[in-house]
XYZ file of C-alpha atoms in Angstrom:
632
model
C 27.016 -4.980 33.499
C 30.676 -6.658 32.204
C 30.713 -9.944 33.490
C 31.223 -10.866 36.975
C 32.099 -15.173 36.159
C 35.611 -16.753 35.781
C 34.950 -17.442 32.337
C 36.111 -14.779 29.835
C 33.993 -12.829 27.541
C 33.883 -13.843 23.600
C 36.732 -12.074 21.605
C 33.713 -11.004 19.515
C 30.959 -7.993 19.541
C 28.209 -9.008 18.945
C 28.226 -9.963 14.452
C 32.108 -9.413 13.542
C 33.675 -7.357 10.931
C 34.023 -10.276 8.226
C 29.928 -11.541 8.605
C 28.772 -7.635 7.605
C 31.101 -7.856 4.850
C 30.585 -9.741 3.345
C 26.157 -9.326 3.581
C 27.389 -6.380 1.846
C 28.264 -8.919 -0.550
C 25.428 -11.813 -0.531
C 22.908 -9.182 1.018
C 21.790 -7.434 -2.322
C 22.206 -10.876 -4.640
C 19.479 -12.499 -1.113
C 17.230 -9.143 -2.257
C 17.262 -9.592 -5.779
C 17.196 -13.776 -5.618
C 13.681 -13.235 -3.135
C 11.897 -10.442 -5.736
C 12.716 -12.896 -8.560
C 11.366 -15.787 -6.540
C 8.202 -13.563 -6.373
C 7.327 -11.792 -9.560
C 7.881 -16.162 -11.418
C 5.139 -16.820 -9.204
C 3.024 -13.238 -9.192
C 2.851 -13.202 -12.251
C -0.010 -11.945 -13.706
C -1.917 -12.467 -11.499
C -0.821 -9.170 -8.554
C -4.999 -7.719 -9.741
C -8.124 -8.006 -8.830
C -10.540 -8.325 -12.549
C -13.467 -5.800 -11.547
C -12.808 -4.266 -8.375
C -10.838 -1.172 -8.051
C -8.396 -1.994 -10.852
C -10.051 -1.050 -13.356
C -9.493 2.670 -12.301
C -6.103 2.455 -12.553
C -5.930 1.986 -16.588
C -9.116 3.084 -18.201
C -8.055 7.424 -17.038
C -4.449 6.959 -18.154
C -6.400 5.114 -20.987
C -8.230 8.164 -21.275
C -6.300 11.198 -20.869
C -4.444 9.779 -23.362
C -6.684 9.506 -25.889
C -6.730 13.502 -25.250
C -9.264 13.907 -22.333
C -9.040 16.102 -18.887
C -8.504 14.523 -15.314
C -11.202 16.031 -13.146
C -13.325 18.098 -16.423
C -13.365 14.658 -18.320
C -12.580 12.152 -15.510
C -13.483 11.230 -12.204
C -11.478 10.826 -9.880
C -11.176 11.073 -6.003
C -6.834 11.180 -5.623
C -3.959 13.488 -7.538
C -2.961 14.655 -10.255
C 0.027 12.717 -10.845
C 0.648 8.910 -11.478
C -2.882 9.173 -13.551
C -1.161 11.232 -15.997
C 2.465 9.399 -15.652
C 0.825 6.542 -17.026
C -1.018 8.589 -19.319
C 2.874 8.847 -21.166
C 3.232 5.486 -20.941
C 0.012 4.637 -22.541
C 1.261 7.402 -25.301
C 4.268 6.112 -25.937
C 3.618 2.288 -25.882
C -0.436 2.440 -27.033
C -2.495 0.580 -23.457
C -1.556 -1.839 -22.036
C -1.872 -2.886 -18.694
C 1.581 -4.928 -19.436
C 3.694 -2.299 -19.968
C 2.584 -0.197 -16.759
C 3.363 -3.230 -14.052
C 6.696 -3.233 -15.946
C 7.158 0.339 -15.329
C 6.186 0.056 -12.184
C 8.424 -2.943 -11.260
C 11.236 -0.536 -12.318
C 9.800 1.885 -9.640
C 9.594 -1.094 -6.735
C 14.006 -1.660 -8.500
C 14.440 1.680 -7.723
C 12.075 1.373 -4.097
C 13.937 -1.497 -3.660
C 17.288 -0.138 -3.517
C 16.603 3.736 -2.457
C 15.497 1.776 0.996
C 18.374 -0.951 0.743
C 21.260 2.181 0.640
C 19.725 4.651 2.902
C 19.441 1.177 5.479
C 22.621 -0.019 5.665
C 24.014 3.777 5.799
C 23.844 4.386 9.100
C 22.499 0.286 10.179
C 24.656 -2.688 9.080
C 24.129 -4.748 5.738
C 21.779 -7.324 7.826
C 19.594 -4.626 8.762
C 19.352 -3.182 5.540
C 19.324 -6.452 3.412
C 16.369 -7.715 6.103
C 14.613 -4.417 5.425
C 14.865 -4.286 1.839
C 13.133 -8.146 1.875
C 10.971 -6.843 3.886
C 9.151 -4.627 1.690
C 10.449 -6.595 -1.121
C 8.569 -9.990 -0.463
C 5.589 -9.116 2.067
C 4.796 -6.166 1.393
C 5.637 -5.385 -2.927
C 4.353 -8.750 -3.986
C 2.688 -10.342 -1.559
C -0.190 -11.191 -1.446
C -2.516 -12.026 1.265
C -6.294 -12.021 1.506
C -8.547 -13.082 -1.433
C -8.929 -9.683 -2.655
C -5.960 -8.464 -5.177
C -4.695 -5.112 -5.411
C -2.951 -4.582 -2.534
C 0.666 -4.385 -3.705
C 2.663 -2.173 -5.849
C 2.827 -3.139 -9.677
C -1.248 -3.365 -9.509
C -2.528 -1.717 -7.024
C -5.968 -0.669 -6.295
C -4.083 3.200 -6.595
C -1.346 3.401 -7.938
C -1.275 6.958 -6.095
C -0.758 5.391 -3.045
C 2.255 2.740 -3.507
C 3.427 6.182 -5.841
C 3.543 7.918 -2.926
C 4.641 5.765 -0.396
C 7.680 5.189 -2.898
C 8.145 9.502 -3.531
C 8.316 9.642 0.914
C 10.887 7.656 1.215
C 13.408 9.019 -1.014
C 11.994 12.273 -0.063
C 13.649 11.122 3.950
C 17.044 9.550 2.177
C 17.616 13.354 0.949
C 16.236 13.785 4.322
C 18.904 12.144 5.901
C 21.704 13.934 3.900
C 20.902 17.011 4.679
C 20.799 16.347 8.193
C 24.542 15.298 8.039
C 25.143 18.522 5.324
C 21.787 20.505 5.168
C 22.510 22.519 1.326
C 20.299 24.673 -0.091
C 19.944 22.159 -2.727
C 19.239 18.923 -0.740
C 16.826 21.109 1.372
C 14.918 22.534 -2.015
C 15.392 18.620 -3.130
C 13.301 18.089 -0.211
C 10.516 20.761 -1.064
C 10.093 19.707 -5.014
C 10.016 15.283 -3.733
C 7.148 16.446 -0.789
C 5.096 18.664 -4.050
C 4.852 15.509 -5.408
C 3.531 13.827 -2.487
C 0.608 15.718 -2.116
C -0.307 15.502 -5.566
C -0.329 11.661 -4.595
C -2.571 10.623 -2.278
C -3.676 13.059 0.777
C -2.449 11.015 4.057
C 0.483 10.291 2.834
C 1.327 13.083 3.044
C 0.011 14.275 6.147
C 2.508 11.620 7.661
C 5.655 12.988 5.450
C 4.406 16.017 6.420
C 4.326 16.081 10.115
C 7.032 14.337 10.272
C 9.294 16.112 8.225
C 7.982 19.708 10.663
C 8.928 18.371 13.859
C 12.595 16.670 11.433
C 12.932 19.632 10.510
C 12.765 21.291 12.818
C 15.298 19.328 15.515
C 17.824 19.159 12.471
C 18.135 23.852 12.431
C 19.447 22.841 16.210
C 21.045 21.023 16.033
C 23.277 22.387 13.564
C 22.273 26.095 15.482
C 21.241 27.475 12.480
C 20.349 31.445 13.269
C 16.875 33.186 12.796
C 17.815 34.272 9.483
C 19.646 31.583 7.803
C 15.926 29.547 9.073
C 12.996 32.145 7.353
C 15.517 31.111 3.942
C 15.861 27.973 4.466
C 11.390 27.786 4.936
C 10.802 29.903 1.877
C 13.657 28.000 -0.332
C 11.452 25.099 1.192
C 7.697 26.453 0.523
C 8.964 27.760 -2.546
C 9.858 24.039 -3.788
C 7.237 22.517 -2.377
C 4.428 24.322 -4.377
C 5.912 24.146 -6.783
C 4.698 20.994 -9.223
C 1.301 21.968 -7.385
C 1.713 25.194 -9.208
C 2.978 23.311 -12.836
C -0.714 21.458 -12.277
C -2.301 24.687 -12.295
C -0.928 26.550 -14.971
C -1.889 23.221 -16.659
C -4.915 23.019 -16.105
C -5.173 26.535 -16.444
C -5.276 25.962 -20.235
C -7.639 23.699 -20.608
C -10.456 25.240 -18.328
C -11.346 28.514 -16.091
C -8.501 28.732 -13.701
C -11.044 29.477 -10.802
C -11.863 25.166 -12.167
C -8.618 24.113 -12.357
C -7.961 25.466 -8.856
C -10.769 24.446 -7.589
C -9.974 20.940 -9.292
C -7.020 20.176 -7.669
C -8.197 20.874 -4.520
C -11.035 18.218 -4.838
C -8.482 15.148 -3.572
C -8.389 16.716 -0.220
C -11.615 17.723 -0.108
C -13.023 14.673 -0.858
C -11.184 12.939 2.083
C -11.626 15.408 4.390
C -15.500 14.512 3.694
C -16.841 13.948 7.330
C -20.263 12.092 6.036
C -17.663 9.109 4.560
C -15.219 8.808 7.718
C -18.489 7.966 9.415
C -18.990 4.534 6.775
C -18.818 1.093 8.755
C -16.022 0.381 5.854
C -13.899 3.646 7.352
C -14.863 2.468 11.056
C -13.781 -1.341 10.418
C -10.603 -0.304 8.433
C -9.858 2.466 11.569
C -10.624 -0.176 14.099
C -13.232 2.236 15.895
C -16.090 -0.237 15.130
C -14.836 -2.851 18.348
C -12.916 -0.202 20.096
C -13.169 -2.271 23.096
C -11.907 -4.857 22.110
C -9.192 -3.572 18.600
C -7.128 -2.552 22.063
C -7.037 -5.771 23.508
C -6.448 -7.209 21.162
C -3.433 -4.708 20.438
C -1.908 -4.887 24.506
C -2.206 -8.456 24.757
C 0.053 -8.967 20.974
C 2.788 -5.986 22.097
C 2.748 -8.165 26.209
C 3.719 -10.873 23.596
C 6.119 -8.794 21.082
C 8.053 -7.468 24.814
C 8.098 -10.627 27.049
C 9.654 -11.875 23.492
C 12.480 -9.794 22.591
C 12.898 -9.142 26.738
C 13.276 -12.904 27.275
C 15.908 -13.321 24.133
C 17.654 -10.553 26.224
C 18.325 -11.832 29.287
C 18.858 -15.119 28.320
C 21.776 -13.599 26.001
C 22.711 -11.786 28.846
C 23.416 -14.597 30.805
C 24.449 -17.235 28.685
C 27.138 -14.089 28.722
C 27.857 -14.062 31.540
C 28.253 -17.388 31.871
C 30.414 -17.154 29.281
C 28.275 -19.849 27.145
C 27.099 -16.756 24.328
C 27.816 -19.163 21.731
C 26.698 -21.137 19.273
C 26.510 -24.029 21.893
C 22.865 -22.430 22.552
C 22.602 -20.456 19.544
C 22.351 -22.286 16.955
C 20.464 -24.829 18.453
C 18.180 -22.003 19.475
C 18.152 -20.785 16.295
C 17.404 -24.490 14.790
C 14.784 -24.876 17.395
C 12.330 -21.936 16.621
C 11.049 -22.871 12.837
C 10.533 -26.443 14.437
C 7.891 -24.809 17.007
C 6.785 -22.492 14.558
C 5.962 -25.083 11.949
C 4.261 -27.042 15.208
C 2.084 -24.070 16.480
C 1.819 -23.045 12.697
C -1.961 -23.344 12.590
C -2.269 -20.978 16.077
C -0.049 -18.742 15.578
C -1.752 -15.213 13.804
C 0.890 -14.618 11.214
C -1.271 -11.556 10.003
C -2.063 -10.190 12.610
C 0.985 -10.522 14.426
C 1.460 -6.662 13.109
C -0.914 -5.207 15.251
C 0.225 -3.589 18.017
C 2.265 -1.434 15.613
C 1.344 1.788 16.972
C 2.029 1.348 20.299
C 5.357 0.716 19.204
C 6.545 3.078 16.659
C 5.140 5.669 20.632
C 7.736 2.999 22.736
C 10.322 3.279 20.096
C 9.765 7.090 19.450
C 9.943 7.024 23.502
C 13.583 5.348 23.346
C 14.736 7.677 21.038
C 14.775 10.901 23.070
C 15.137 8.711 26.454
C 18.520 7.079 24.529
C 19.699 10.736 23.771
C 19.113 12.840 26.822
C 20.584 10.396 28.784
C 23.922 9.515 26.393
C 26.587 11.710 25.154
C 26.446 10.681 21.869
C 28.513 11.586 18.722
C 27.749 14.685 15.796
C 27.417 10.617 14.176
C 25.382 8.853 17.122
C 22.480 12.299 17.049
C 21.959 11.785 12.595
C 21.152 8.460 12.895
C 18.721 9.073 15.671
C 17.261 12.706 14.397
C 16.498 10.108 11.074
C 15.086 7.697 13.198
C 13.081 9.748 15.157
C 11.215 11.305 11.792
C 11.074 7.615 10.540
C 8.663 6.552 13.596
C 6.882 9.133 13.308
C 5.751 9.053 9.674
C 6.090 5.459 9.968
C 2.965 6.102 12.954
C 1.324 8.828 10.991
C 0.619 6.821 8.278
C -0.681 5.071 10.608
C -3.131 6.549 11.761
C -6.048 5.422 8.696
C -5.753 1.863 10.824
C -4.503 2.335 13.991
C -6.896 0.241 15.285
C -6.960 -2.498 13.206
C -3.032 -2.899 11.923
C -2.960 -5.757 9.473
C -0.640 -6.581 6.429
C -3.260 -7.591 4.649
C -6.018 -4.541 2.785
C -4.207 -0.845 2.787
C -1.570 -2.738 5.194
C 0.241 -3.612 2.723
C 1.940 0.349 1.574
C 0.667 1.942 5.137
C 2.366 -0.710 7.405
C 5.548 -0.994 6.105
C 7.348 1.997 7.449
C 6.204 0.779 10.525
C 7.231 -2.507 10.799
C 10.662 -1.325 8.760
C 11.538 0.669 11.804
C 10.983 -2.207 14.211
C 13.485 -4.217 12.043
C 15.801 -1.681 12.861
C 15.301 -1.244 16.621
C 15.278 -5.796 16.537
C 18.910 -5.905 14.798
C 20.778 -2.749 15.254
C 19.273 -0.938 17.798
C 18.694 -3.138 21.066
C 21.936 -5.189 19.704
C 23.983 -1.674 20.216
C 22.352 -0.405 23.568
C 23.379 -4.043 24.322
C 27.072 -4.064 23.505
C 28.007 -1.433 25.071
C 27.717 -2.769 28.583
C 30.583 -4.836 26.440
C 27.595 -7.455 26.081
C 28.192 -10.353 23.016
C 25.068 -10.576 20.930
C 25.748 -13.993 19.810
C 22.885 -15.140 20.822
C 20.138 -12.790 20.665
C 21.281 -11.830 16.025
C 21.228 -16.127 15.829
C 17.690 -16.627 17.910
C 16.006 -13.039 16.273
C 17.685 -13.523 12.668
C 15.584 -16.817 13.164
C 12.398 -15.021 13.848
C 12.873 -13.099 11.235
C 13.832 -15.997 9.248
C 10.529 -17.989 10.124
C 8.372 -14.846 9.290
C 9.073 -14.023 5.514
C 9.037 -17.733 5.734
C 5.270 -18.077 6.671
C 4.554 -14.926 4.443
C 6.225 -15.973 0.770
C 4.094 -19.299 1.257
C 1.403 -17.432 2.360
C 0.914 -15.141 -0.476
C 2.067 -18.431 -3.118
C -1.103 -20.325 -1.532
C -3.689 -17.214 -3.235
C -1.264 -16.667 -6.558
C -0.712 -20.402 -7.195
C -4.970 -20.695 -6.747
C -5.078 -17.761 -10.264
C -4.931 -19.847 -12.843
C -8.207 -18.903 -15.336
C -6.434 -16.287 -17.805
C -8.979 -12.545 -18.814
C -8.376 -10.508 -21.423
C -4.988 -10.933 -24.583
C -1.615 -9.983 -24.891
C -0.615 -7.894 -23.000
C -4.260 -7.081 -21.246
C -4.348 -10.741 -19.509
C -4.511 -11.710 -16.010
C -5.160 -13.944 -14.394
C -8.202 -15.058 -11.903
C -8.945 -17.897 -9.265
C -10.734 -21.236 -10.626
C -14.414 -21.451 -9.374
C -14.273 -24.075 -6.985
C -10.592 -22.245 -5.371
C -12.342 -19.196 -3.613
C -15.277 -19.291 -1.318
C -17.190 -16.341 -2.518
C -20.830 -16.410 -0.684
C -20.710 -19.632 0.093
C -21.202 -20.319 -3.985
C -18.004 -21.045 -6.492
C -16.256 -18.392 -7.847
C -17.684 -17.461 -10.933
C -16.575 -13.967 -12.293
C -13.374 -14.700 -14.327
C -15.370 -18.117 -15.979
C -18.107 -14.874 -16.661
C -15.685 -11.952 -17.290
C -14.378 -13.720 -20.035
C -17.975 -14.360 -21.715
C -19.641 -11.212 -20.915
C -15.271 -9.938 -22.820
C -17.108 -11.735 -25.620
C -19.901 -10.973 -26.333
C -19.710 -7.411 -26.417
C -16.190 -8.007 -29.092
C -18.287 -9.203 -31.012
C -22.225 -7.810 -30.940
C -21.737 -3.946 -29.915
C -19.933 -1.814 -32.105
C -16.497 -0.338 -31.973
C -17.557 2.929 -32.036
C -20.324 2.445 -28.456
C -20.611 4.712 -25.555
C -20.605 2.089 -22.722
C -21.215 2.062 -19.205
C -20.169 -0.659 -16.985
C -22.245 -0.188 -12.948
C -21.705 0.632 -10.938
C -17.910 0.320 -10.503
C -16.863 -2.514 -13.253
C -15.106 -0.191 -15.619
C -12.060 -2.487 -16.656
C -14.485 -3.365 -19.035
C -14.647 -0.429 -20.390
C -10.936 -0.926 -20.323
C -10.865 -4.576 -21.481
C -13.177 -3.946 -24.745
C -11.664 -0.214 -25.727
C -15.631 1.159 -25.284
C -15.371 4.649 -24.491
C -17.602 5.794 -21.442
C -20.328 8.621 -21.643
C -20.761 9.739 -17.443
C -16.723 10.535 -16.317
C -16.217 6.553 -15.388
C -17.820 7.527 -12.690
C -16.413 4.757 -10.482
C -20.490 4.231 -9.134
C -20.382 2.174 -4.817
C -21.113 3.672 -2.043
C -17.519 6.074 -1.830
C -18.411 7.896 -4.837
C -21.995 7.697 -4.498
C -21.987 10.480 -1.254
C -18.186 11.979 -2.718
C -20.861 12.834 -5.719
C -23.765 14.313 -4.404
C -25.915 10.604 -4.520
C -28.278 10.982 -7.370
C -28.445 13.872 -9.017
C -25.013 15.016 -10.648
C -25.686 10.936 -11.859
C -28.721 11.432 -13.717
C -27.757 15.226 -15.451
C -24.567 12.841 -16.683
C -26.742 9.813 -17.696
C -29.668 12.386 -19.522
C -26.661 15.041 -21.337
C -24.574 12.109 -22.961
C -26.562 9.006 -23.269
C -24.492 5.847 -23.235
C -25.698 3.668 -26.203
C -24.903 0.517 -23.299
C -25.834 -0.071 -20.175
C -24.081 -3.249 -19.127
C -24.716 -4.238 -15.084
C -22.165 -6.698 -13.693
C -22.863 -8.198 -10.495
C -21.122 -6.169 -7.019
C -21.873 -6.112 -3.265
C -20.753 -3.983 -0.582
C -21.383 -4.657 2.782
C -18.918 -3.794 4.274
C -20.503 0.134 3.245
C -23.481 -0.873 4.548
C -24.982 -0.216 1.735
C -25.196 -3.702 -0.102
C -26.794 -3.682 -3.675
C -26.875 -0.525 -6.139
C -30.433 -0.346 -7.335
C -31.919 -0.504 -3.851
C -30.375 0.420 -1.469
C -28.193 3.327 -3.403
C -29.151 5.036 -6.905
C -31.954 3.703 -6.523
C -33.344 6.925 -8.255
C -30.624 6.357 -11.267
C -31.805 2.209 -11.567
C -34.901 3.365 -12.094
C -34.417 5.518 -14.807
C -31.568 2.675 -16.951
C -34.651 0.923 -16.552
C -36.719 2.980 -18.358
C -34.516 3.983 -20.981
C -32.767 1.047 -21.419
C -34.325 -2.870 -22.598
C -32.236 -5.952 -21.571
C -30.260 -7.806 -24.826
C -28.236 -9.236 -22.984
C -28.403 -12.542 -19.719
C -24.707 -14.077 -19.213
C -24.455 -15.860 -15.040
C -26.813 -15.068 -13.544
C -28.891 -11.799 -12.287
C -26.022 -8.926 -10.710
C -27.914 -8.087 -7.485
C -30.116 -10.873 -6.750
C -27.986 -12.527 -4.269
C -28.333 -16.013 -6.274
C -24.774 -15.457 -8.311
C -22.285 -13.995 -9.915
C -23.810 -12.094 -12.889
C -23.850 -9.602 -15.492
C -26.737 -8.030 -18.013
C -26.411 -5.586 -21.171
C -28.686 -2.876 -22.570
C -29.578 -1.008 -25.415
C -30.744 2.017 -24.606
C -34.773 1.936 -26.318
C -35.266 3.544 -29.368
C -37.790 5.804 -28.438
C -35.495 7.051 -24.851
C -33.395 10.591 -25.962
C -30.607 12.827 -23.478
C -34.216 14.409 -22.119
C -35.906 11.090 -20.414
C -36.726 11.268 -16.764
């Protein structure tokens, strides 16, 4: 409502044009500095040496050497990322740093896309916050001891590349909303088709959100049935083109039926019902403690609503009294960091994203209500159509962690679009709705800016605490990584000996194994193969509980081992309590373990004996002279 106070309202409503002009220049500089700082803090500290990331190096290395994905190499995701990185290895030679530099470039590109996309429909201030959030918290952050959850050396490049392609698709879709040309529709289809070749959950979210968005756009532009049919035909053709090209490629290397079934493997794996019932995925989804998680989601949602509504209420009262200026805005903006510091350990910083699914549902409903209850210009309609699609994409992308939405683990990628929508809600939509009643947003803007600044600082500091402990080098040159010092990371109640033992293991293998020797590392430390450049004769299987279930248990593994027996087998300590099958050879793959013990003799023990809960260690086994591929 308009103020009835005798005090005249401030002449400046919301952030001034001058402020926005300054932010248009300063914002990219701030983002650049923030990204540079995080790269400096995190350099070669992005990955966990033995867990997951080795697969992202071994697979492209072997493809560059002439092997074929799926036929010669086991892989559970799409074809795009491995072959893209194989091309880099083909041109520059094997090197983790080469792939990292390439993905730093992709991360910068995505940051630019995000900034330009958001600034085209919102303010430079909103775009700056969104780009900073992505770069320093999600792309380059480190929010738990286990690494691999960043955009430079992730557990799966298929996920990060899928997110990149999805946002480029959304950026093109934004332009299509304004001017629905066939060229843009073809681009949307082709980019979506490329996303299909990455990770299925990204395509699932993009496909559902995009379908809803296209339906709205067709109606908004009053397209007739014939034009809609032609558009859908063009979209479908462009969408299936990347998969068709991949099929043609694989069909030159294997029978067509095998090529087709191999391309469908990632979808088949993702729909495996046995996998979805594993304790690990219930933990990720939050269904393992559904009641408790729902309570926490509701509580954090209430905190968010009360905080935002409280700021809006105070802003309204200050405006009515004519005091909505620096006299209250500046002291509050200073007080927030002080209170945050005082209550630092009482604030659950890493769990504040918990209510994101509920917030996305709320934003979706609010946008629908706003569009239906207001008379909007075409430009405003276009903006809200896009935000509606972005909200749906964000919501569907959270489906894997719906009841356990956190910044760490898979949340580094899956929560970002929803976090971006919260920034757009708080810094653009709500201020715009407030200003419609001729109310200044000075206090509101100062307060929310201070809150976001505190959150960014705290999460950067959190990353620093982890990165600063990674001081032990493993590997050499372009394949160097830094890991935690022994006393800097608790590991099942013992010093963290993984990097020390790994270094000794690499040195031993380099000095004692023949360069052409074939080596299988169990259960899933294929990074050893990559760093020592020893081929794994059993397709680079990661024999963890997940892949063990996906391939059908022991029989396929035994078949591979007997048909292509490794010269050496290395057993490296790894525990899987989160899967409900803690130890290789005891809780799963018992027959495989027994076959190894019968056909191989111990050559070297480094550290503790694996799979005994006595600490980290490795055992090197050599094939017995009497053994052969038909050994049982």
